[in-house]
mmCIF file of C-alpha atoms in Angstrom:
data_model
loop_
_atom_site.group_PDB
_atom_site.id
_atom_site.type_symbol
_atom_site.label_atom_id
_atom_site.label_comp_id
_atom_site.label_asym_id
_atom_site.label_seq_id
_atom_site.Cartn_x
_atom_site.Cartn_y
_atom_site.Cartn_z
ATOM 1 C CA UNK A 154 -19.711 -18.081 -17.770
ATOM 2 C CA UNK A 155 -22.184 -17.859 -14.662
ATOM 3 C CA UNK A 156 -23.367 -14.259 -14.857
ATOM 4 C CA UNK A 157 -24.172 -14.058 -11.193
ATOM 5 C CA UNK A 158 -20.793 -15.168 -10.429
ATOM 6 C CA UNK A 159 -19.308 -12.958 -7.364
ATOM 7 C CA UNK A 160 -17.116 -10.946 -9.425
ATOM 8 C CA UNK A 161 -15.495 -8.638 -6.584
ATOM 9 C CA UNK A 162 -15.811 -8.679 -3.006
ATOM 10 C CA UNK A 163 -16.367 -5.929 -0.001
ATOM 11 C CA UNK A 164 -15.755 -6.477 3.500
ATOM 12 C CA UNK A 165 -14.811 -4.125 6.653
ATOM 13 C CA UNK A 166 -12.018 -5.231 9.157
ATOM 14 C CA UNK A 167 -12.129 -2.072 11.890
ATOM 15 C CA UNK A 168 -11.477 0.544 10.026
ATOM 16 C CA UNK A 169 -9.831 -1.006 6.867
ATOM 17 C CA UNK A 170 -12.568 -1.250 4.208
ATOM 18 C CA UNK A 171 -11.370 -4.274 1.297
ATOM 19 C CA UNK A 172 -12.390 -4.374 -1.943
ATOM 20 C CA UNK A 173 -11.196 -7.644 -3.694
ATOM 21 C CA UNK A 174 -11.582 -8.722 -7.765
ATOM 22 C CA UNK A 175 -10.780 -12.287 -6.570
ATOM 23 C CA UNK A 176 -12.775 -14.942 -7.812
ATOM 24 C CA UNK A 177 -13.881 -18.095 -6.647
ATOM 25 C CA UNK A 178 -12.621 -21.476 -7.986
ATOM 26 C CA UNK A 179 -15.731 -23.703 -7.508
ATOM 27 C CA UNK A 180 -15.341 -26.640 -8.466
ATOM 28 C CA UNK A 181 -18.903 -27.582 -9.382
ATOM 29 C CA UNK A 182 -19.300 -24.648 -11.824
ATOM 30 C CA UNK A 183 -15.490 -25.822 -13.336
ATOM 31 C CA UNK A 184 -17.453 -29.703 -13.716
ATOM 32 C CA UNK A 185 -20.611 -28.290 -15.153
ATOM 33 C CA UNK A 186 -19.252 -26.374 -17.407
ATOM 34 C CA UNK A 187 -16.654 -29.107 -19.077
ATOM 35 C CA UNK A 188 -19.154 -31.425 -19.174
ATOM 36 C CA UNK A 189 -21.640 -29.897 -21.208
ATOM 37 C CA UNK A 190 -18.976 -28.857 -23.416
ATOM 38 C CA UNK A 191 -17.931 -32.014 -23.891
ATOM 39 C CA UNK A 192 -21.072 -33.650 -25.125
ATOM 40 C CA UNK A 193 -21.907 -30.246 -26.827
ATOM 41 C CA UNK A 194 -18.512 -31.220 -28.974
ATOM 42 C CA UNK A 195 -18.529 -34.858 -28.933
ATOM 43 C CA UNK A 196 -22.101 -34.584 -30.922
ATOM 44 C CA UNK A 197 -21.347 -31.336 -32.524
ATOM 45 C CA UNK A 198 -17.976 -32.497 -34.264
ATOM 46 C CA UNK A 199 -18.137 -36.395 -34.049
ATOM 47 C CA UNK A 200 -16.075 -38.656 -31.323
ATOM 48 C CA UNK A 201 -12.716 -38.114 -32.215
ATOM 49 C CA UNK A 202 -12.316 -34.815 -33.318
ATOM 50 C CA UNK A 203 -14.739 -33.429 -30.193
ATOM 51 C CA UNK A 204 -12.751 -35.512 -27.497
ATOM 52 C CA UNK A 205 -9.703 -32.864 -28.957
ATOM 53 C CA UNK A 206 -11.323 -29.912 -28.686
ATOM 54 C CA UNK A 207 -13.408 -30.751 -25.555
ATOM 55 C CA UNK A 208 -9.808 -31.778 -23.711
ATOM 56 C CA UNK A 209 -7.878 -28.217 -25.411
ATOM 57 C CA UNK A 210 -11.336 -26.893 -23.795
ATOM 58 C CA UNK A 211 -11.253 -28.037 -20.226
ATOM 59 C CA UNK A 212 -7.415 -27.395 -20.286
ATOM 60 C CA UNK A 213 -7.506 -23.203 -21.133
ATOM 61 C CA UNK A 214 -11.088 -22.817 -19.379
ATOM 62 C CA UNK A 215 -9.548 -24.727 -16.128
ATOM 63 C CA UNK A 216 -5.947 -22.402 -16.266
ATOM 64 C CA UNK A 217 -8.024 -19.362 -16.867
ATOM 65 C CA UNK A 218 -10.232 -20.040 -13.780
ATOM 66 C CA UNK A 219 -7.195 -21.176 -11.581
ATOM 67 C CA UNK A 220 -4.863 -17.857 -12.680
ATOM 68 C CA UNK A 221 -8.099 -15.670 -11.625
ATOM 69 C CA UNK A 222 -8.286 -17.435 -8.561
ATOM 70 C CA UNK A 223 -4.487 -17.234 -7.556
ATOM 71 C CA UNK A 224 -3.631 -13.988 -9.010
ATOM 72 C CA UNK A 225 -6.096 -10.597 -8.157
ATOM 73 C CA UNK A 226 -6.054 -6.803 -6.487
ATOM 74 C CA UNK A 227 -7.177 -6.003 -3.189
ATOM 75 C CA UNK A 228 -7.965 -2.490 -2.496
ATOM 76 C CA UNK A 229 -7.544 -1.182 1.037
ATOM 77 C CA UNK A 230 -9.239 1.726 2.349
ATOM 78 C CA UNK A 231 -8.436 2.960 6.037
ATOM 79 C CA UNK A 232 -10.986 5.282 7.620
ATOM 80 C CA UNK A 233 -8.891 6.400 10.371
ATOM 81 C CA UNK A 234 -5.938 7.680 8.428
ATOM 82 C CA UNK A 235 -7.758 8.088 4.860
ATOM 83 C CA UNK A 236 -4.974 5.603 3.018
ATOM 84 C CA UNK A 237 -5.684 3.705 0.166
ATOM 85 C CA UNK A 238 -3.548 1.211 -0.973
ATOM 86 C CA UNK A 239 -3.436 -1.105 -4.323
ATOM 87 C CA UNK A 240 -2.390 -4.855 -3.385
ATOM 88 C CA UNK A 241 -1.614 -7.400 -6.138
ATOM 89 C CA UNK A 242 -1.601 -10.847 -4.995
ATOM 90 C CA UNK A 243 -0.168 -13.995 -6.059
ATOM 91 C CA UNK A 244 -1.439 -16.857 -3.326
ATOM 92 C CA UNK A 245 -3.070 -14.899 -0.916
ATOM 93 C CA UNK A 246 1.003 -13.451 -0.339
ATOM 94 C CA UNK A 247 1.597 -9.445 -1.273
ATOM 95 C CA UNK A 248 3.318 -9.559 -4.789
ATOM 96 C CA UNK A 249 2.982 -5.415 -4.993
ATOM 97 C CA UNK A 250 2.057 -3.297 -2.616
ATOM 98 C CA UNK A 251 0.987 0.414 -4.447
ATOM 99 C CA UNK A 252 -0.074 3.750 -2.291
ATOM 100 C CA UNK A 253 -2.780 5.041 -4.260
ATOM 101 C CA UNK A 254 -3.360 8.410 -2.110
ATOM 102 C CA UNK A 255 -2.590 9.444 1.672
ATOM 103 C CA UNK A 256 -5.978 12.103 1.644
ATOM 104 C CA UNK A 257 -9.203 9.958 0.672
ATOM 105 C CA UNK A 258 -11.447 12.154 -1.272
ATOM 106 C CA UNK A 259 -14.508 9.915 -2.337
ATOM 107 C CA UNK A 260 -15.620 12.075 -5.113
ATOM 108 C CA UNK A 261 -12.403 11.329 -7.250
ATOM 109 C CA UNK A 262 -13.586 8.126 -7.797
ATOM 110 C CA UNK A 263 -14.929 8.144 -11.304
ATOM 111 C CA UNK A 264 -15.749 5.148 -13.572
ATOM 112 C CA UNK A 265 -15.342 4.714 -17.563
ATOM 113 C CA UNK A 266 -17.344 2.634 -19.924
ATOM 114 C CA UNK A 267 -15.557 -0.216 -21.215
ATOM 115 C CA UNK A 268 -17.068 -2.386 -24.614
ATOM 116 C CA UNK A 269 -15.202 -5.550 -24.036
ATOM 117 C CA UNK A 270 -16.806 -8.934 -26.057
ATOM 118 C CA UNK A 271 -20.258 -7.070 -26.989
ATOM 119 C CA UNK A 272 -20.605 -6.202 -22.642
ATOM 120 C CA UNK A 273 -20.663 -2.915 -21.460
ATOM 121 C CA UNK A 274 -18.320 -3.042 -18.309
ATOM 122 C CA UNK A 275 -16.706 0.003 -15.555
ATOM 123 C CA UNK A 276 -13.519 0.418 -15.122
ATOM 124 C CA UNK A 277 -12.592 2.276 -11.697
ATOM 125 C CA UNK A 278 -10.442 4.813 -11.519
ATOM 126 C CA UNK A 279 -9.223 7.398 -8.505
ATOM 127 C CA UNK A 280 -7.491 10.585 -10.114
ATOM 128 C CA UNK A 281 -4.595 11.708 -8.102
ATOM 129 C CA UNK A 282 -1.682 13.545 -10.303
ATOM 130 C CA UNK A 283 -2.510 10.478 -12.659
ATOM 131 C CA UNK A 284 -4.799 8.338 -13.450
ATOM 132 C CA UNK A 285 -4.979 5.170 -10.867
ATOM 133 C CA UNK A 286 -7.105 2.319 -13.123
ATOM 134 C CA UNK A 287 -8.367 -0.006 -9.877
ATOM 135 C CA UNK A 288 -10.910 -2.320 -11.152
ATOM 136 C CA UNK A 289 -12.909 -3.112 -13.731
ATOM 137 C CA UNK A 290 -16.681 -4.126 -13.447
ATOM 138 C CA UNK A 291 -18.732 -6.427 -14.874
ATOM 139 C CA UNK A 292 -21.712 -4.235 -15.623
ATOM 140 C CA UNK A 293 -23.878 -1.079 -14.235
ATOM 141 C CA UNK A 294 -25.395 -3.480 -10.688
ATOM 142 C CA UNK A 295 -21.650 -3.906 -9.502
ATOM 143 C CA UNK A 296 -20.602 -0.151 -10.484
ATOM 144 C CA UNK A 297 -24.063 1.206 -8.851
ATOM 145 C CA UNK A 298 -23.372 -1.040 -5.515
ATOM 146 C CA UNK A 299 -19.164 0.155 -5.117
ATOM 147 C CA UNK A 300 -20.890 3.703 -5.855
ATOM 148 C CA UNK A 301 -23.274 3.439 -2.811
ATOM 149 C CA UNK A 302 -20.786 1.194 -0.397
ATOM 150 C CA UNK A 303 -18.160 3.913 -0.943
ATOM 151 C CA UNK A 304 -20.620 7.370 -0.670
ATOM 152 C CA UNK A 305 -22.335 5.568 2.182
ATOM 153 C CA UNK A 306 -20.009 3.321 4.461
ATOM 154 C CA UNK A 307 -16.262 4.808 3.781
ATOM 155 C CA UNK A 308 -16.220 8.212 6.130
ATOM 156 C CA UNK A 309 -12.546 9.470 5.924
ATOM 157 C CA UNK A 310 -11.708 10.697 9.206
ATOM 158 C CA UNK A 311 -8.700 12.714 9.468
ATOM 159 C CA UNK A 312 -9.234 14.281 5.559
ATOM 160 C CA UNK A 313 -9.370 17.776 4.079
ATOM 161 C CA UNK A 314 -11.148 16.801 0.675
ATOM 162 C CA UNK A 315 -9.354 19.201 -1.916
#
């Protein structure tokens, strides 16, 4: 996998600040990537036997890639009222819609280590009465950059930080 893929996405709409874990289907990186796996197989483990595995190949890579693409979380973060709220989408259409907090207080954000496939990753968390698991990062860049967009850019308005 393309390790500077855009794993997550930031934008500002007003005063709604979106952070997305959607990511791309490109279709260039989805032919690339099945191609050299199937000559990789075909000479690795012969015609027949590489045309198999190269097919069961393109088959899971291309339904993992499409159920990343349709399925992801959007986090919304309103300046003016100091909401955040959790979506989970399925087609760009609101599957789950979760409040997170009604009083933004930036420094509850905190973010845990993960070990996941020999990669050190982040996962996000906002600490309310529980624990609210948001996203998880790909590595230290993408956990130092949501660190300095949120301490920087999100200014909660209307909030008495605890």
């Amino acid at each position: 996998m393309n390790e500077n893929e855009d794993y997550f996405r930031i934008s500002k709409n007003g005063n709604i600040h979106t952070l997305s874990d959607r990511i791309p289907f490109k279709w260039k990186e989805l032919i690339g990537w099945t191609s050299a796996s199937f000559v990789f197989l075909i000479y690795f483990f012969g015609f027949g036997i590489g045309i198999f595995i190269a097919i069961l190949t393109l088959i899971g890579y291309t339904s993992y890639r499409f159920a990343s693409w349709i399925y992801y979380t959007e986090l919304l973060i309103n300046e003016k009222t100091g909401n955040m709220i959790r979506l989970k989408k399925l087609f760009d259409r609101v599957q789950k819609t979760e409040l997170i907090t009604e009083k933004l207080n930036p420094n509850r954000f905190e973010y845990s280590e993960l070990k996941r496939s020999g990669k050190t990753k982040y996962l996000m968390n906002y600490r309310t009465h529980k624990n609210n698991e948001l996203l998880i990062l790909k590595n230290k860049t993408d956990k130092d950059i949501i660190e300095k967009y949120i301490a920087e850019k999100i200014t909660v308005y209307n909030t008495v930080y605890n």
